[in-house]
Coordinates of C-alpha atoms in Angstrom, one line a residue:
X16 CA -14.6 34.3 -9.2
X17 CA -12.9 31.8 -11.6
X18 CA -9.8 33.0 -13.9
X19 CA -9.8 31.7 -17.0
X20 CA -6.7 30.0 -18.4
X21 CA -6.7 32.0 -21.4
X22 CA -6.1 34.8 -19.3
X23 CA -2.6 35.9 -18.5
X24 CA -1.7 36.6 -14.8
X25 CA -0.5 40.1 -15.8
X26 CA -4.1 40.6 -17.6
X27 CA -6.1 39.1 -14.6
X28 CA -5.0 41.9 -12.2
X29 CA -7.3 44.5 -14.8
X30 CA -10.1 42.8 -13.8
X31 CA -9.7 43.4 -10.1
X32 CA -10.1 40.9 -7.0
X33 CA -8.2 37.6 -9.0
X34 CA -4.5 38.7 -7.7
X35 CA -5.3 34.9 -5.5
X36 CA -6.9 32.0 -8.0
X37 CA -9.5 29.8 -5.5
X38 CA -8.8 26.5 -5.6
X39 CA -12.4 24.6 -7.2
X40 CA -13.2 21.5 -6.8
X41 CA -13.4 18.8 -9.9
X42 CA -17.1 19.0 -9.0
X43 CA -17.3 22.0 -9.6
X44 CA -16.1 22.5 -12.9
X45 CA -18.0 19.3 -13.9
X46 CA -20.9 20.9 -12.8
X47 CA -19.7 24.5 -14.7
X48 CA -19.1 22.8 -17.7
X49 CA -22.6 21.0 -18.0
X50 CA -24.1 24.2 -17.5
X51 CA -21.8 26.3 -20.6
X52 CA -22.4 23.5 -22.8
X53 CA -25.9 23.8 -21.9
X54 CA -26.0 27.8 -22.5
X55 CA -23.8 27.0 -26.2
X56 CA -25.9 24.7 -27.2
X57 CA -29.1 26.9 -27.2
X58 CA -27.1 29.8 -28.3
X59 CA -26.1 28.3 -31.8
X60 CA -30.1 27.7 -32.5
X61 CA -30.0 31.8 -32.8
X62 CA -28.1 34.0 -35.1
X63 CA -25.3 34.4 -32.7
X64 CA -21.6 35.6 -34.7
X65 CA -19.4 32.6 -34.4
X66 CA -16.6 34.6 -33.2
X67 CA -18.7 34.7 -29.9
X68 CA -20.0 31.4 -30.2
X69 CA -15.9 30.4 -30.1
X70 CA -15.2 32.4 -27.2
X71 CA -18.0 29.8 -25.1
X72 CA -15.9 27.1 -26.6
X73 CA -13.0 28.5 -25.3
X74 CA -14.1 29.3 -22.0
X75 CA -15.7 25.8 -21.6
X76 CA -12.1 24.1 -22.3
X77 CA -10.6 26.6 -19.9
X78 CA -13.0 24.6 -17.6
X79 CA -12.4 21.1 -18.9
X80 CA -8.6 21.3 -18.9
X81 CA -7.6 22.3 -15.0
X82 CA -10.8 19.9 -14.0
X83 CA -8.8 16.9 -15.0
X84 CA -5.7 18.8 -13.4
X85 CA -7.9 19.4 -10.2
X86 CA -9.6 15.6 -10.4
X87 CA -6.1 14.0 -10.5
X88 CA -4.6 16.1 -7.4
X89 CA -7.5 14.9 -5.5
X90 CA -6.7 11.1 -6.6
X91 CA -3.2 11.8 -5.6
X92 CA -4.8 13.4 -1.6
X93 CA -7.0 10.3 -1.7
X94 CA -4.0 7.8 -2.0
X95 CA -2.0 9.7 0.5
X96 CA -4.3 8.5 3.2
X97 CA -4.1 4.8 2.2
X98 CA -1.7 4.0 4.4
X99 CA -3.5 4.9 7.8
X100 CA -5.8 2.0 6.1
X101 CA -2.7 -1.2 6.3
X102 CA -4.3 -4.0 8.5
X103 CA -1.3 -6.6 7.7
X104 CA -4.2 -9.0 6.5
X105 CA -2.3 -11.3 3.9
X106 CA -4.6 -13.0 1.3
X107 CA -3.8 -16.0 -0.4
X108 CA -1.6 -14.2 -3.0
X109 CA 0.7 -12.8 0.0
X110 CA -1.1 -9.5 -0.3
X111 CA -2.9 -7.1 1.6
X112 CA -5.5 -5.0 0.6
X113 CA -3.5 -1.9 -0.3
X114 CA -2.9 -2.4 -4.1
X115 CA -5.9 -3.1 -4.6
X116 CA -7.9 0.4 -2.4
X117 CA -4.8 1.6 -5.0
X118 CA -6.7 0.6 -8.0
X119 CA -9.7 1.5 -6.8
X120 CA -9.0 5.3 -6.4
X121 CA -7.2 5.2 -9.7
X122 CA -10.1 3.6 -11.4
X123 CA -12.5 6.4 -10.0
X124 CA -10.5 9.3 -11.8
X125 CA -11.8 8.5 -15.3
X126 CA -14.9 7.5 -14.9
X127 CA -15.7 10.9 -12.9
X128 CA -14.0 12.4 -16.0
X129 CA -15.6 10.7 -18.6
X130 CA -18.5 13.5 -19.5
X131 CA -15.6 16.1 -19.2
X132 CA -13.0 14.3 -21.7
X133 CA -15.6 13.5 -24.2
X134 CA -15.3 16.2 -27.1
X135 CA -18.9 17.6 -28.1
X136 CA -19.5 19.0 -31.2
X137 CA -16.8 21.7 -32.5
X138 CA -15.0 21.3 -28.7
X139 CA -11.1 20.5 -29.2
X140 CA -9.6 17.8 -26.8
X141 CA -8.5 18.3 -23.9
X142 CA -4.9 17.0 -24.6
X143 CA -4.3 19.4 -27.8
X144 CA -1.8 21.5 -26.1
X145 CA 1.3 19.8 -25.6
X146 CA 1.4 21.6 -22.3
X147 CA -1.6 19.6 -21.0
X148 CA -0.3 16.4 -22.1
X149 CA 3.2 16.9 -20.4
X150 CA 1.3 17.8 -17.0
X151 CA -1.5 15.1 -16.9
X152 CA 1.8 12.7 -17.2
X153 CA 3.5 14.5 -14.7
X154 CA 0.4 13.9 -12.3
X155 CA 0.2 10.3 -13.4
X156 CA 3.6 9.9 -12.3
X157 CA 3.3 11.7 -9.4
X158 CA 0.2 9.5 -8.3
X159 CA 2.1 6.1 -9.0
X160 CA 5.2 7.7 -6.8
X161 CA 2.7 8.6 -4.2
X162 CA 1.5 5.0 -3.3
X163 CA 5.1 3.3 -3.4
X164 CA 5.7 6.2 -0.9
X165 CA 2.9 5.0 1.3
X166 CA 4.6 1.9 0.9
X167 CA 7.8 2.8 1.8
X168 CA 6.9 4.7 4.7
X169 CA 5.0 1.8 6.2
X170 CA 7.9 -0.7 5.6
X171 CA 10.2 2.0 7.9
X172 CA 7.3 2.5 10.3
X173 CA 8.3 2.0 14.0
X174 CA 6.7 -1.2 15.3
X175 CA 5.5 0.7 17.9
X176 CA 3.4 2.7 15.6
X177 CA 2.1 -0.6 14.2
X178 CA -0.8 -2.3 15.5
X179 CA -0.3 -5.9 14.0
X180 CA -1.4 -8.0 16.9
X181 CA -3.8 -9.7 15.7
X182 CA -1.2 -11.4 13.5
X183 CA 1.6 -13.5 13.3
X184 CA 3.8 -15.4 10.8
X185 CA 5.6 -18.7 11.2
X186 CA 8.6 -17.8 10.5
X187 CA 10.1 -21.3 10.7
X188 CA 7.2 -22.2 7.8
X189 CA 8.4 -22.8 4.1
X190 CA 5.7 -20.3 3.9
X191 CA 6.7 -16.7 5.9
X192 CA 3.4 -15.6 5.5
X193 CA 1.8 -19.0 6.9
X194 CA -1.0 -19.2 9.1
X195 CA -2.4 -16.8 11.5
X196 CA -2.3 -16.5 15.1
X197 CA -3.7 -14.7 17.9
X198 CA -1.8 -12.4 20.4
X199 CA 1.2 -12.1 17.9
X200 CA 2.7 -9.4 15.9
X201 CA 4.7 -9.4 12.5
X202 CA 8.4 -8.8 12.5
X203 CA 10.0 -6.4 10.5
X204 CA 11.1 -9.1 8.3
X205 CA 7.9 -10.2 7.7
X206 CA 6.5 -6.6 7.1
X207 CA 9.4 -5.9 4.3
X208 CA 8.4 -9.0 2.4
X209 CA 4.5 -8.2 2.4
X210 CA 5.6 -4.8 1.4
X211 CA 7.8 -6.3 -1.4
X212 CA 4.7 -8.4 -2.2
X213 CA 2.6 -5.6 -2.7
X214 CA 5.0 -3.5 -4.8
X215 CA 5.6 -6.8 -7.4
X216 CA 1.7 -6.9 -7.8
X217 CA 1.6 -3.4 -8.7
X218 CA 3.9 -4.2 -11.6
X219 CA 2.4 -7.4 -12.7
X220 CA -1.3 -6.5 -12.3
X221 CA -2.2 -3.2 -11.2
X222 CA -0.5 -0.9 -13.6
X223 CA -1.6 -2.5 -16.9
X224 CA -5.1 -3.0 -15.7
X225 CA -5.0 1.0 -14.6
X226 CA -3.5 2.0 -18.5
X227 CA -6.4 -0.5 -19.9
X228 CA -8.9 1.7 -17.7
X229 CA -7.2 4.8 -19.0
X230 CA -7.6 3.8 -22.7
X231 CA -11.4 2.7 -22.1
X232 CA -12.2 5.9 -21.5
X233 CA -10.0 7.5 -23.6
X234 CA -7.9 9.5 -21.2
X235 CA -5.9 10.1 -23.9
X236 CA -2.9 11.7 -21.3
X237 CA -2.0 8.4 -20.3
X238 CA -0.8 7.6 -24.4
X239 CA 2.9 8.6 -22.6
X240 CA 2.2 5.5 -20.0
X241 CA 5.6 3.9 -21.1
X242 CA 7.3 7.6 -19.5
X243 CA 5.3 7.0 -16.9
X244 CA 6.1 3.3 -16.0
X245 CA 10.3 4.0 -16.8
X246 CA 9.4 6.3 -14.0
X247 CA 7.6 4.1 -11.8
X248 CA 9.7 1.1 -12.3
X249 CA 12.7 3.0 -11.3
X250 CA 11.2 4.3 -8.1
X251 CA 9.9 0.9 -7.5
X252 CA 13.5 -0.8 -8.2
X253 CA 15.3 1.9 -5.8
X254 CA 12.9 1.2 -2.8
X255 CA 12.9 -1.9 -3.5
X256 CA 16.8 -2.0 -3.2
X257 CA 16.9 0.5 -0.1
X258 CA 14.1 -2.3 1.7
X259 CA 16.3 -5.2 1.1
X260 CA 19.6 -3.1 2.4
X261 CA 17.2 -2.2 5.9
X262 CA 17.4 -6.1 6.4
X263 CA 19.7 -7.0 9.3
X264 CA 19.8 -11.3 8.3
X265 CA 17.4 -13.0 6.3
X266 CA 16.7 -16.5 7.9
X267 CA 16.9 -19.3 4.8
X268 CA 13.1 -19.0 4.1
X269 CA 13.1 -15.5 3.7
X270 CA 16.2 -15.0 1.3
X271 CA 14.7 -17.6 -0.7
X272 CA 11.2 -15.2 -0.7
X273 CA 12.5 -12.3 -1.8
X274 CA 14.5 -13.6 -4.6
X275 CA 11.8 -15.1 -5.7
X276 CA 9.8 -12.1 -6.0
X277 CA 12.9 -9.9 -7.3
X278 CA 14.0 -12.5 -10.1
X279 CA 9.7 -12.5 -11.0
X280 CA 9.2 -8.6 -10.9
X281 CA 13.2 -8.1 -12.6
X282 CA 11.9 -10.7 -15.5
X283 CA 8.3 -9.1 -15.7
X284 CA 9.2 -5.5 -16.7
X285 CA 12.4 -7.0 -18.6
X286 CA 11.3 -4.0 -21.2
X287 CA 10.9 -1.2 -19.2
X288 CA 14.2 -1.4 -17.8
X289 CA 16.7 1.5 -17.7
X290 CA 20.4 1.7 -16.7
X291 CA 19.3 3.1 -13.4
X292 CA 16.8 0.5 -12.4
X293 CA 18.9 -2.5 -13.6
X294 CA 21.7 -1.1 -11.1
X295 CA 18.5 -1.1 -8.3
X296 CA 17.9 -4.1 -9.2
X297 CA 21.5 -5.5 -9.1
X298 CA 22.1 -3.9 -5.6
X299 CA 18.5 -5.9 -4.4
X300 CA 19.9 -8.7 -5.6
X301 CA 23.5 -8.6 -4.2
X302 CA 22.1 -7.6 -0.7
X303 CA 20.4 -11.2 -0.1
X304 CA 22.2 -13.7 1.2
X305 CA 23.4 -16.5 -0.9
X306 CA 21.7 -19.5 -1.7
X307 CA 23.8 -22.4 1.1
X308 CA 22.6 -25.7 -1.4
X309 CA 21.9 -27.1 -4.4
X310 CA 18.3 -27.9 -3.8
X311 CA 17.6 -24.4 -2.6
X312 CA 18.9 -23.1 -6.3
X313 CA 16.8 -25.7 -7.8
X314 CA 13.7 -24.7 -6.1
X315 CA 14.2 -21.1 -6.6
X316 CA 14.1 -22.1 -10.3
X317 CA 11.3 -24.6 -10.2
X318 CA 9.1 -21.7 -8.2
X319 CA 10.4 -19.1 -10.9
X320 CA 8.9 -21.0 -13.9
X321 CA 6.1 -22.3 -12.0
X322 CA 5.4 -18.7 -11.9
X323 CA 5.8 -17.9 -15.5
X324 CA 3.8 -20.8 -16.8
X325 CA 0.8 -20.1 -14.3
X326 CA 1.0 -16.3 -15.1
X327 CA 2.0 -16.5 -19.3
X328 CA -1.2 -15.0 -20.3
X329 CA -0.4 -12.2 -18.3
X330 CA 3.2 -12.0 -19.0
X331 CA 2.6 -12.0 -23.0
X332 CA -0.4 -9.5 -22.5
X333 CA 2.5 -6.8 -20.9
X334 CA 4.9 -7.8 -23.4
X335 CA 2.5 -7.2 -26.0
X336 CA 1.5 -3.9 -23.9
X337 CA 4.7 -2.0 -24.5
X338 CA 5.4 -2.9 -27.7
X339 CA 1.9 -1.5 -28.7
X340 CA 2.7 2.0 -26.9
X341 CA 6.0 2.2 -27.8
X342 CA 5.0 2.4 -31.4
X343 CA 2.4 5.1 -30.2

């Protein structure tokens, strides 16, 4: 039997058998609220009092609220399991495919929800309560912190527990994630830097194309997104600090990678910065080695504004991004 939320625990006891809430599946409460809005609307075409009519109101946003609640936990189980799916496959953009099965569970949430956040005819929305709003961010968060965990833990994963054979990397390549070889295996160098890949893509790509989803269809939660990327960004900073401390040497081609990507992702969410993340950032930074020439400097620089001209669209779009939900 399903207990309201506009019932108290100390009231539910009264009604016998509800001392343990069943857990209900997003599905189902989908399904439950079709069929109330269903019984409501065929109700009001009678004389029915409206007191009653506003007591199926109620009950049909005790359904809507937990089933975004339940519909967001799930997302969160989903992601969880991502990491059993790392192949080690590098694309062109030095990724694998993780940020991107990432997106694609995050995208799914919404448009599951999109009959259940829509507001029929004298229903109130979902986010009224402050409550609500405050816990859909909190599950936001907690999703975001749950794939940079997957991350993490496959950066610290025991090569033995990593089947990457059917890869390898030249390390002496300009490029550390050059071509690929049979009857090899990444080092731990090597999986740190894709790692390190993946996490700058989620903040240059993947988190402003998962808010632009949000706001499509109206998830109107996700309005505290800037909370929720100061949160992010500062979990992303600290791993990303811890990862480049878990490096025993660098060889020249890799130090020169991963400042490169920690100078790119430092100057792409220049605005979401805090205190804490600037020091993550700081500690990434001084944990490299030193650049041993001139030329090496002056590469790092020409790769650093190659990458801002190539990607300006983008960069203004997130500039333009914050300032638009910071005034929200």
């Amino acid at each position: 039997m399903y207990v309201p939320l506009s019932i108290r625990d100390g009231e539910a006891k009264q009604y016998g058998g509800w001392e343990v809430k069943c857990e209900l599946s997003g599905q189902w409460l989908a399904h439950a609220i079709q069929t109330v809005r269903f019984t409501h609307e065929s109700l009001t075409a009678f004389e029915i009092p409206n007191d009653l009519l506003q007591t199926i109101q109620d009950l049909i946003l005790d359904f809507r609220v937990p089933c975004v609640m339940v519909t967001l936990q799930h997302t969160a189980e989903e992601i969880k399991r991502l990491a059993e799916k790392e192949d080690w496959i590098v694309d062109i953009e030095k990724l694998t495919s993780l940020p991107c099965q990432f997106e694609q569970c995050i995208v799914c949430s919404p448009q599951s929800l999109k009959g259940v956040l829509e507001c029929k005819p004298g229903e109130a929305s979902v986010f009224q309560q402050p409550k609500t709003q405050e816990e859909v961010c909190q599950l936001s968060i907690n999703i975001m912190q749950v794939f940079t965990h997957c991350l993490e833990q496959l950066s610290i994963k025991p090569d033995a527990d990593i089947d990457t054979t059917h890869l390898s990397v030249d390390v002496s390549s300009p490029d550390l994630f050059g071509s690929i070889h049979e009857d090899f295996s990444l080092t731990s160098e090597q999986r740190l830097l894709i790692v390190l890949s993946n996490y700058c893509y989620l903040e240059r790509h993947t988190f402003l194309n998962i808010a632009e989803h949000f706001e499509k269809h109206n998830f109107q939660g996700i309005e505290k997104i800037t909370q929720v990327l100061f949160k992010v960004i500062e979990a992303v900073s600290e791993e990303l600090s811890r990862l480049m401390q878990c490096v025993s040497s660098f060889n020249k081609n890799g130090a020169l990678q991963a400042r490169l990507e920690i100078c790119a992702l430092r100057d792409t969410v220049a605005v979401y910065l805090t205190p804490e993340s600037k020091s993550s950032f700081k500690q990434a930074w001084e944990a490299l080695p030193q650049l041993s020439s001139g030329a090496d400097k002056k590469l790092l620089e020409e790769l650093l504004n190659k990458f801002k001209s190539s990607m300006h669209l983008q960069l203004t779009y997130f500039q333009a991004a914050s300032s638009t939900m910071m005034k929200t």
